[in-house]
């Protein structure tokens, strides 16, 4: 199961008032765990960055001078996103900004059916409690000590860990065997590894001693009766 964790940084809070995207980051999850594949771009917003926005994410006009415009990174971003569900914290904010940027360069909006809002998930699990990313990291034991300011790459990394916990800390190993056997979703990043069975052999004297012990101490051992009994095995 492929999903994308996404975060953006912007010049402000409202794309309808001319605020623009300045940073896009995304990490790939397969069965809820990061694969190591990621996407990151800094973007020239084609406008000034207000001081109050700089105080939030740390980016200045000089940091983004000469960076590509959104229209120049849109194709790469969409290729990375593919058709996977997209996880974001307060997802309507990120979707709203990306939709505005995509429309501005003549592309279609993101399909809202792909949106997974981790903030909504957190509110359902912890109603009435603080559910910011920092609050969730503290509550769920995710180390966010390096988060001194908003940063899309770091926020994606932290959110991926938080999202795993919000989904119950599900371990993907149970799905791996089914996937490799063709009974589950194909995982293109996982290859079957050849292995050689190494049965444990029991010395004859130990086997005979065990059989004598069972015969003398255990009456009607179940594993010696059908359907459990295997010919030649005690």
PDB file of C-alpha atoms in Angstrom:
ATOM      1  CA  UNK A   1       0.000   0.000   0.000  1.00  0.00           C
ATOM      2  CA  UNK A   2       1.718   3.161  -1.221  1.00  0.00           C
ATOM      3  CA  UNK A   3       0.958   6.487   0.452  1.00  0.00           C
ATOM      4  CA  UNK A   4       2.625   9.888   0.402  1.00  0.00           C
ATOM      5  CA  UNK A   5       3.207  12.134   3.427  1.00  0.00           C
ATOM      6  CA  UNK A   6       3.284  15.744   2.264  1.00  0.00           C
ATOM      7  CA  UNK A   7       3.969  19.181   3.717  1.00  0.00           C
ATOM      8  CA  UNK A   8       4.312  22.669   2.308  1.00  0.00           C
ATOM      9  CA  UNK A   9       5.638  25.991   3.549  1.00  0.00           C
ATOM     10  CA  UNK A  10       4.103  29.206   2.232  1.00  0.00           C
ATOM     11  CA  UNK A  11       4.346  32.988   2.314  1.00  0.00           C
ATOM     12  CA  UNK A  12       1.145  33.222   4.347  1.00  0.00           C
ATOM     13  CA  UNK A  13      -2.181  31.608   5.161  1.00  0.00           C
ATOM     14  CA  UNK A  14      -4.454  32.302   2.194  1.00  0.00           C
ATOM     15  CA  UNK A  15      -3.730  31.453  -1.444  1.00  0.00           C
ATOM     16  CA  UNK A  16      -6.797  33.483  -2.479  1.00  0.00           C
ATOM     17  CA  UNK A  17      -5.052  36.587  -1.106  1.00  0.00           C
ATOM     18  CA  UNK A  18      -1.929  35.989  -3.159  1.00  0.00           C
ATOM     19  CA  UNK A  19       0.086  33.829  -0.781  1.00  0.00           C
ATOM     20  CA  UNK A  20       2.323  31.312  -2.517  1.00  0.00           C
ATOM     21  CA  UNK A  21       4.113  28.014  -1.918  1.00  0.00           C
ATOM     22  CA  UNK A  22       7.821  28.279  -1.153  1.00  0.00           C
ATOM     23  CA  UNK A  23       8.687  24.697  -0.159  1.00  0.00           C
ATOM     24  CA  UNK A  24       7.263  21.258  -1.002  1.00  0.00           C
ATOM     25  CA  UNK A  25       8.353  18.048   0.664  1.00  0.00           C
ATOM     26  CA  UNK A  26       6.979  14.533   0.430  1.00  0.00           C
ATOM     27  CA  UNK A  27       8.086  11.088   1.588  1.00  0.00           C
ATOM     28  CA  UNK A  28       6.883   7.737   0.296  1.00  0.00           C
ATOM     29  CA  UNK A  29       5.348   5.138   2.604  1.00  0.00           C
ATOM     30  CA  UNK A  30       4.735   1.503   1.752  1.00  0.00           C
ATOM     31  CA  UNK A  31       2.636  -0.350   4.307  1.00  0.00           C
ATOM     32  CA  UNK A  32       2.896   2.713   6.580  1.00  0.00           C
ATOM     33  CA  UNK A  33       6.709   2.759   6.712  1.00  0.00           C
ATOM     34  CA  UNK A  34       9.062   5.145   4.842  1.00  0.00           C
ATOM     35  CA  UNK A  35      10.843   3.563   1.884  1.00  0.00           C
ATOM     36  CA  UNK A  36      13.549   6.230   1.702  1.00  0.00           C
ATOM     37  CA  UNK A  37      12.102   7.747  -1.487  1.00  0.00           C
ATOM     38  CA  UNK A  38      11.384  11.453  -1.125  1.00  0.00           C
ATOM     39  CA  UNK A  39      10.680  14.648  -3.007  1.00  0.00           C
ATOM     40  CA  UNK A  40      11.850  18.126  -1.982  1.00  0.00           C
ATOM     41  CA  UNK A  41      11.884  21.449  -3.778  1.00  0.00           C
ATOM     42  CA  UNK A  42      12.363  25.060  -2.740  1.00  0.00           C
ATOM     43  CA  UNK A  43      10.252  27.357  -4.906  1.00  0.00           C
ATOM     44  CA  UNK A  44      10.547  31.005  -5.912  1.00  0.00           C
ATOM     45  CA  UNK A  45       7.166  32.461  -4.837  1.00  0.00           C
ATOM     46  CA  UNK A  46       7.502  35.403  -7.239  1.00  0.00           C
ATOM     47  CA  UNK A  47       6.664  37.784  -4.402  1.00  0.00           C
ATOM     48  CA  UNK A  48       8.096  39.020  -1.111  1.00  0.00           C
ATOM     49  CA  UNK A  49       7.999  36.843   1.986  1.00  0.00           C
ATOM     50  CA  UNK A  50       6.446  38.724   4.922  1.00  0.00           C
ATOM     51  CA  UNK A  51       8.517  38.936   8.094  1.00  0.00           C
ATOM     52  CA  UNK A  52       5.857  37.106  10.100  1.00  0.00           C
ATOM     53  CA  UNK A  53       6.078  34.146   7.684  1.00  0.00           C
ATOM     54  CA  UNK A  54       9.870  34.120   7.956  1.00  0.00           C
ATOM     55  CA  UNK A  55       9.545  33.885  11.737  1.00  0.00           C
ATOM     56  CA  UNK A  56       7.526  30.668  11.266  1.00  0.00           C
ATOM     57  CA  UNK A  57       9.638  28.782   8.711  1.00  0.00           C
ATOM     58  CA  UNK A  58      12.890  30.729   8.584  1.00  0.00           C
ATOM     59  CA  UNK A  59      12.979  31.365   4.828  1.00  0.00           C
ATOM     60  CA  UNK A  60      13.837  34.822   3.504  1.00  0.00           C
ATOM     61  CA  UNK A  61      13.627  36.328   0.023  1.00  0.00           C
ATOM     62  CA  UNK A  62      17.363  35.725  -0.370  1.00  0.00           C
ATOM     63  CA  UNK A  63      17.006  32.015   0.398  1.00  0.00           C
ATOM     64  CA  UNK A  64      14.674  31.555  -2.562  1.00  0.00           C
ATOM     65  CA  UNK A  65      16.349  33.839  -5.075  1.00  0.00           C
ATOM     66  CA  UNK A  66      17.146  31.827  -8.210  1.00  0.00           C
ATOM     67  CA  UNK A  67      15.056  28.820  -7.184  1.00  0.00           C
ATOM     68  CA  UNK A  68      12.673  27.354  -9.791  1.00  0.00           C
ATOM     69  CA  UNK A  69       9.122  28.616 -10.031  1.00  0.00           C
ATOM     70  CA  UNK A  70       6.265  26.267  -9.161  1.00  0.00           C
ATOM     71  CA  UNK A  71       5.418  25.687 -12.831  1.00  0.00           C
ATOM     72  CA  UNK A  72       8.934  24.324 -13.307  1.00  0.00           C
ATOM     73  CA  UNK A  73       8.626  21.719 -10.517  1.00  0.00           C
ATOM     74  CA  UNK A  74       4.956  20.792 -10.945  1.00  0.00           C
ATOM     75  CA  UNK A  75       5.556  17.859 -13.297  1.00  0.00           C
ATOM     76  CA  UNK A  76       8.199  16.286 -11.033  1.00  0.00           C
ATOM     77  CA  UNK A  77       5.939  16.728  -8.016  1.00  0.00           C
ATOM     78  CA  UNK A  78       2.959  15.117  -9.724  1.00  0.00           C
ATOM     79  CA  UNK A  79       5.108  12.238 -10.958  1.00  0.00           C
ATOM     80  CA  UNK A  80       6.267  11.548  -7.406  1.00  0.00           C
ATOM     81  CA  UNK A  81       2.751  11.769  -5.979  1.00  0.00           C
ATOM     82  CA  UNK A  82       1.413   9.412  -8.632  1.00  0.00           C
ATOM     83  CA  UNK A  83      -2.110   8.301  -7.743  1.00  0.00           C
ATOM     84  CA  UNK A  84      -1.306   7.452  -4.107  1.00  0.00           C
ATOM     85  CA  UNK A  85      -3.332   8.731  -1.148  1.00  0.00           C
ATOM     86  CA  UNK A  86      -1.756  11.875   0.334  1.00  0.00           C
ATOM     87  CA  UNK A  87      -1.355  12.305   4.094  1.00  0.00           C
ATOM     88  CA  UNK A  88      -0.950  15.823   5.497  1.00  0.00           C
ATOM     89  CA  UNK A  89      -1.543  17.485   8.846  1.00  0.00           C
ATOM     90  CA  UNK A  90      -4.386  19.956   8.332  1.00  0.00           C
ATOM     91  CA  UNK A  91      -4.496  18.636   4.779  1.00  0.00           C
ATOM     92  CA  UNK A  92      -7.012  21.195   3.375  1.00  0.00           C
ATOM     93  CA  UNK A  93      -4.360  23.879   3.915  1.00  0.00           C
ATOM     94  CA  UNK A  94      -1.718  22.079   1.823  1.00  0.00           C
ATOM     95  CA  UNK A  95      -4.236  20.936  -0.795  1.00  0.00           C
ATOM     96  CA  UNK A  96      -5.625  24.462  -1.074  1.00  0.00           C
ATOM     97  CA  UNK A  97      -2.206  25.961  -1.763  1.00  0.00           C
ATOM     98  CA  UNK A  98      -1.168  23.239  -4.207  1.00  0.00           C
ATOM     99  CA  UNK A  99      -4.507  23.499  -6.026  1.00  0.00           C
ATOM    100  CA  UNK A 100      -4.029  27.249  -6.418  1.00  0.00           C
ATOM    101  CA  UNK A 101      -0.508  26.764  -7.766  1.00  0.00           C
ATOM    102  CA  UNK A 102      -1.584  23.977 -10.122  1.00  0.00           C
ATOM    103  CA  UNK A 103      -4.445  26.052 -11.531  1.00  0.00           C
ATOM    104  CA  UNK A 104      -2.106  29.017 -11.956  1.00  0.00           C
ATOM    105  CA  UNK A 105       0.110  26.966 -14.268  1.00  0.00           C
ATOM    106  CA  UNK A 106      -2.774  25.394 -16.196  1.00  0.00           C
ATOM    107  CA  UNK A 107      -2.969  22.041 -14.426  1.00  0.00           C
ATOM    108  CA  UNK A 108      -5.822  20.246 -12.689  1.00  0.00           C
ATOM    109  CA  UNK A 109      -6.436  20.300  -8.954  1.00  0.00           C
ATOM    110  CA  UNK A 110      -5.530  17.341  -6.789  1.00  0.00           C
ATOM    111  CA  UNK A 111      -8.338  14.857  -6.304  1.00  0.00           C
ATOM    112  CA  UNK A 112      -9.706  15.476  -2.803  1.00  0.00           C
ATOM    113  CA  UNK A 113     -10.660  11.810  -2.488  1.00  0.00           C
ATOM    114  CA  UNK A 114      -6.932  11.140  -2.100  1.00  0.00           C
ATOM    115  CA  UNK A 115      -6.668  13.413   0.940  1.00  0.00           C
ATOM    116  CA  UNK A 116      -5.974  11.899   4.365  1.00  0.00           C
ATOM    117  CA  UNK A 117      -5.988  14.545   7.089  1.00  0.00           C
ATOM    118  CA  UNK A 118      -3.906  13.344  10.034  1.00  0.00           C
ATOM    119  CA  UNK A 119      -5.284  16.227  12.109  1.00  0.00           C
ATOM    120  CA  UNK A 120      -8.798  14.786  11.727  1.00  0.00           C
ATOM    121  CA  UNK A 121      -7.487  11.344  12.704  1.00  0.00           C
ATOM    122  CA  UNK A 122      -5.802  12.835  15.763  1.00  0.00           C
ATOM    123  CA  UNK A 123      -8.943  14.695  16.848  1.00  0.00           C
ATOM    124  CA  UNK A 124     -10.948  11.490  16.571  1.00  0.00           C
ATOM    125  CA  UNK A 125      -8.432   9.624  18.718  1.00  0.00           C
ATOM    126  CA  UNK A 126      -7.739  12.453  21.199  1.00  0.00           C
ATOM    127  CA  UNK A 127     -10.882  14.607  21.300  1.00  0.00           C
ATOM    128  CA  UNK A 128     -10.524  17.869  23.186  1.00  0.00           C
ATOM    129  CA  UNK A 129      -6.732  17.597  23.402  1.00  0.00           C
ATOM    130  CA  UNK A 130      -4.003  19.612  21.640  1.00  0.00           C
ATOM    131  CA  UNK A 131      -3.338  17.889  18.330  1.00  0.00           C
ATOM    132  CA  UNK A 132      -0.643  19.971  16.687  1.00  0.00           C
ATOM    133  CA  UNK A 133       2.255  18.011  15.220  1.00  0.00           C
ATOM    134  CA  UNK A 134       4.442  18.972  18.181  1.00  0.00           C
ATOM    135  CA  UNK A 135       1.755  17.929  20.683  1.00  0.00           C
ATOM    136  CA  UNK A 136       1.300  14.583  18.949  1.00  0.00           C
ATOM    137  CA  UNK A 137       5.042  13.961  18.872  1.00  0.00           C
ATOM    138  CA  UNK A 138       5.221  14.507  22.629  1.00  0.00           C
ATOM    139  CA  UNK A 139       2.163  12.345  23.296  1.00  0.00           C
ATOM    140  CA  UNK A 140       3.259   9.490  21.054  1.00  0.00           C
ATOM    141  CA  UNK A 141       6.923   9.489  21.999  1.00  0.00           C
ATOM    142  CA  UNK A 142       8.245  10.767  18.661  1.00  0.00           C
ATOM    143  CA  UNK A 143      11.491  12.721  19.079  1.00  0.00           C
ATOM    144  CA  UNK A 144      10.948  16.242  17.726  1.00  0.00           C
ATOM    145  CA  UNK A 145      13.796  17.907  19.620  1.00  0.00           C
ATOM    146  CA  UNK A 146      15.373  19.107  16.374  1.00  0.00           C
ATOM    147  CA  UNK A 147      12.229  21.003  15.313  1.00  0.00           C
ATOM    148  CA  UNK A 148      13.086  24.612  16.142  1.00  0.00           C
ATOM    149  CA  UNK A 149      11.058  26.002  13.234  1.00  0.00           C
ATOM    150  CA  UNK A 150       8.662  24.747  10.574  1.00  0.00           C
ATOM    151  CA  UNK A 151      10.515  22.797   7.930  1.00  0.00           C
ATOM    152  CA  UNK A 152       8.690  20.747   5.320  1.00  0.00           C
ATOM    153  CA  UNK A 153      11.238  17.921   5.115  1.00  0.00           C
ATOM    154  CA  UNK A 154      11.487  17.474   8.881  1.00  0.00           C
ATOM    155  CA  UNK A 155       7.725  17.836   9.301  1.00  0.00           C
ATOM    156  CA  UNK A 156       7.152  15.038   6.766  1.00  0.00           C
ATOM    157  CA  UNK A 157       9.585  12.779   8.606  1.00  0.00           C
ATOM    158  CA  UNK A 158       7.899  13.443  11.952  1.00  0.00           C
ATOM    159  CA  UNK A 159       4.408  13.142  10.513  1.00  0.00           C
ATOM    160  CA  UNK A 160       5.256   9.761   8.977  1.00  0.00           C
ATOM    161  CA  UNK A 161       6.095   8.476  12.477  1.00  0.00           C
ATOM    162  CA  UNK A 162       3.011  10.094  14.009  1.00  0.00           C
ATOM    163  CA  UNK A 163       0.775   8.688  11.271  1.00  0.00           C
ATOM    164  CA  UNK A 164       2.066   5.161  11.918  1.00  0.00           C
ATOM    165  CA  UNK A 165       1.135   5.548  15.591  1.00  0.00           C
ATOM    166  CA  UNK A 166      -2.264   7.031  14.774  1.00  0.00           C
ATOM    167  CA  UNK A 167      -2.931   3.982  12.630  1.00  0.00           C
ATOM    168  CA  UNK A 168      -2.206   1.762  15.602  1.00  0.00           C
ATOM    169  CA  UNK A 169       1.517   1.224  15.156  1.00  0.00           C
ATOM    170  CA  UNK A 170       0.675  -1.430  12.572  1.00  0.00           C
ATOM    171  CA  UNK A 171       3.588  -3.546  11.507  1.00  0.00           C
ATOM    172  CA  UNK A 172       3.727  -4.304   7.779  1.00  0.00           C
ATOM    173  CA  UNK A 173       5.489  -7.681   8.007  1.00  0.00           C
ATOM    174  CA  UNK A 174       2.204  -9.569   8.130  1.00  0.00           C
ATOM    175  CA  UNK A 175       1.342  -8.238   4.691  1.00  0.00           C
ATOM    176  CA  UNK A 176       4.740  -8.888   3.148  1.00  0.00           C
ATOM    177  CA  UNK A 177       4.367 -12.622   2.665  1.00  0.00           C
ATOM    178  CA  UNK A 178       0.930 -12.199   1.102  1.00  0.00           C
ATOM    179  CA  UNK A 179       2.220  -9.519  -1.232  1.00  0.00           C
ATOM    180  CA  UNK A 180       5.133 -11.624  -2.407  1.00  0.00           C
ATOM    181  CA  UNK A 181       2.834 -14.623  -2.894  1.00  0.00           C
ATOM    182  CA  UNK A 182       0.489 -12.583  -5.082  1.00  0.00           C
ATOM    183  CA  UNK A 183      -2.285 -12.460  -2.504  1.00  0.00           C
ATOM    184  CA  UNK A 184      -1.742  -8.812  -1.643  1.00  0.00           C
ATOM    185  CA  UNK A 185      -0.805  -5.534  -3.359  1.00  0.00           C
ATOM    186  CA  UNK A 186       2.320  -5.697  -5.446  1.00  0.00           C
ATOM    187  CA  UNK A 187       5.331  -4.065  -3.815  1.00  0.00           C
ATOM    188  CA  UNK A 188       7.664  -3.041  -6.578  1.00  0.00           C
ATOM    189  CA  UNK A 189      10.386  -2.067  -4.103  1.00  0.00           C
ATOM    190  CA  UNK A 190      10.556  -5.521  -2.483  1.00  0.00           C
ATOM    191  CA  UNK A 191      12.256  -8.481  -4.067  1.00  0.00           C
ATOM    192  CA  UNK A 192      11.936 -12.097  -2.968  1.00  0.00           C
ATOM    193  CA  UNK A 193      15.127 -13.437  -1.432  1.00  0.00           C
ATOM    194  CA  UNK A 194      16.162 -17.015  -2.173  1.00  0.00           C
ATOM    195  CA  UNK A 195      16.630 -19.153   0.933  1.00  0.00           C
ATOM    196  CA  UNK A 196      17.635 -22.726   1.700  1.00  0.00           C
ATOM    197  CA  UNK A 197      15.696 -24.714   4.318  1.00  0.00           C
ATOM    198  CA  UNK A 198      17.936 -25.911   7.138  1.00  0.00           C
ATOM    199  CA  UNK A 199      15.998 -28.602   9.057  1.00  0.00           C
ATOM    200  CA  UNK A 200      17.119 -29.385  12.588  1.00  0.00           C
ATOM    201  CA  UNK A 201      18.146 -33.021  12.887  1.00  0.00           C
ATOM    202  CA  UNK A 202      17.872 -34.870  16.207  1.00  0.00           C
ATOM    203  CA  UNK A 203      20.508 -37.504  17.108  1.00  0.00           C
ATOM    204  CA  UNK A 204      19.049 -41.020  17.188  1.00  0.00           C
ATOM    205  CA  UNK A 205      19.844 -41.547  20.877  1.00  0.00           C
ATOM    206  CA  UNK A 206      18.064 -38.317  21.858  1.00  0.00           C
ATOM    207  CA  UNK A 207      15.105 -39.218  19.657  1.00  0.00           C
ATOM    208  CA  UNK A 208      14.837 -42.658  21.276  1.00  0.00           C
ATOM    209  CA  UNK A 209      15.123 -41.171  24.773  1.00  0.00           C
ATOM    210  CA  UNK A 210      12.328 -38.711  24.005  1.00  0.00           C
ATOM    211  CA  UNK A 211      10.091 -41.471  22.613  1.00  0.00           C
ATOM    212  CA  UNK A 212      10.671 -43.545  25.768  1.00  0.00           C
ATOM    213  CA  UNK A 213       9.877 -40.578  27.986  1.00  0.00           C
ATOM    214  CA  UNK A 214       6.620 -39.864  26.126  1.00  0.00           C
ATOM    215  CA  UNK A 215       5.594 -43.537  26.255  1.00  0.00           C
ATOM    216  CA  UNK A 216       6.256 -43.789  29.980  1.00  0.00           C
ATOM    217  CA  UNK A 217       5.061 -40.398  31.234  1.00  0.00           C
ATOM    218  CA  UNK A 218       2.339 -39.098  28.918  1.00  0.00           C
ATOM    219  CA  UNK A 219      -0.852 -41.015  28.331  1.00  0.00           C
ATOM    220  CA  UNK A 220      -2.514 -40.682  24.919  1.00  0.00           C
ATOM    221  CA  UNK A 221      -0.287 -37.846  23.635  1.00  0.00           C
ATOM    222  CA  UNK A 222      -2.420 -35.840  21.250  1.00  0.00           C
ATOM    223  CA  UNK A 223       0.364 -35.126  18.795  1.00  0.00           C
ATOM    224  CA  UNK A 224       0.766 -38.855  18.190  1.00  0.00           C
ATOM    225  CA  UNK A 225      -2.835 -39.193  17.024  1.00  0.00           C
ATOM    226  CA  UNK A 226      -4.475 -38.196  13.744  1.00  0.00           C
ATOM    227  CA  UNK A 227      -4.741 -35.571  12.397  1.00  0.00           C
ATOM    228  CA  UNK A 228      -1.639 -34.342  14.224  1.00  0.00           C
ATOM    229  CA  UNK A 229       0.550 -37.385  13.770  1.00  0.00           C
ATOM    230  CA  UNK A 230       3.032 -37.214  10.899  1.00  0.00           C
ATOM    231  CA  UNK A 231       4.540 -40.525   9.733  1.00  0.00           C
ATOM    232  CA  UNK A 232       8.101 -40.844  10.960  1.00  0.00           C
ATOM    233  CA  UNK A 233       7.823 -37.818  13.283  1.00  0.00           C
ATOM    234  CA  UNK A 234       7.127 -37.875  17.001  1.00  0.00           C
TER     235      UNK A 234
END
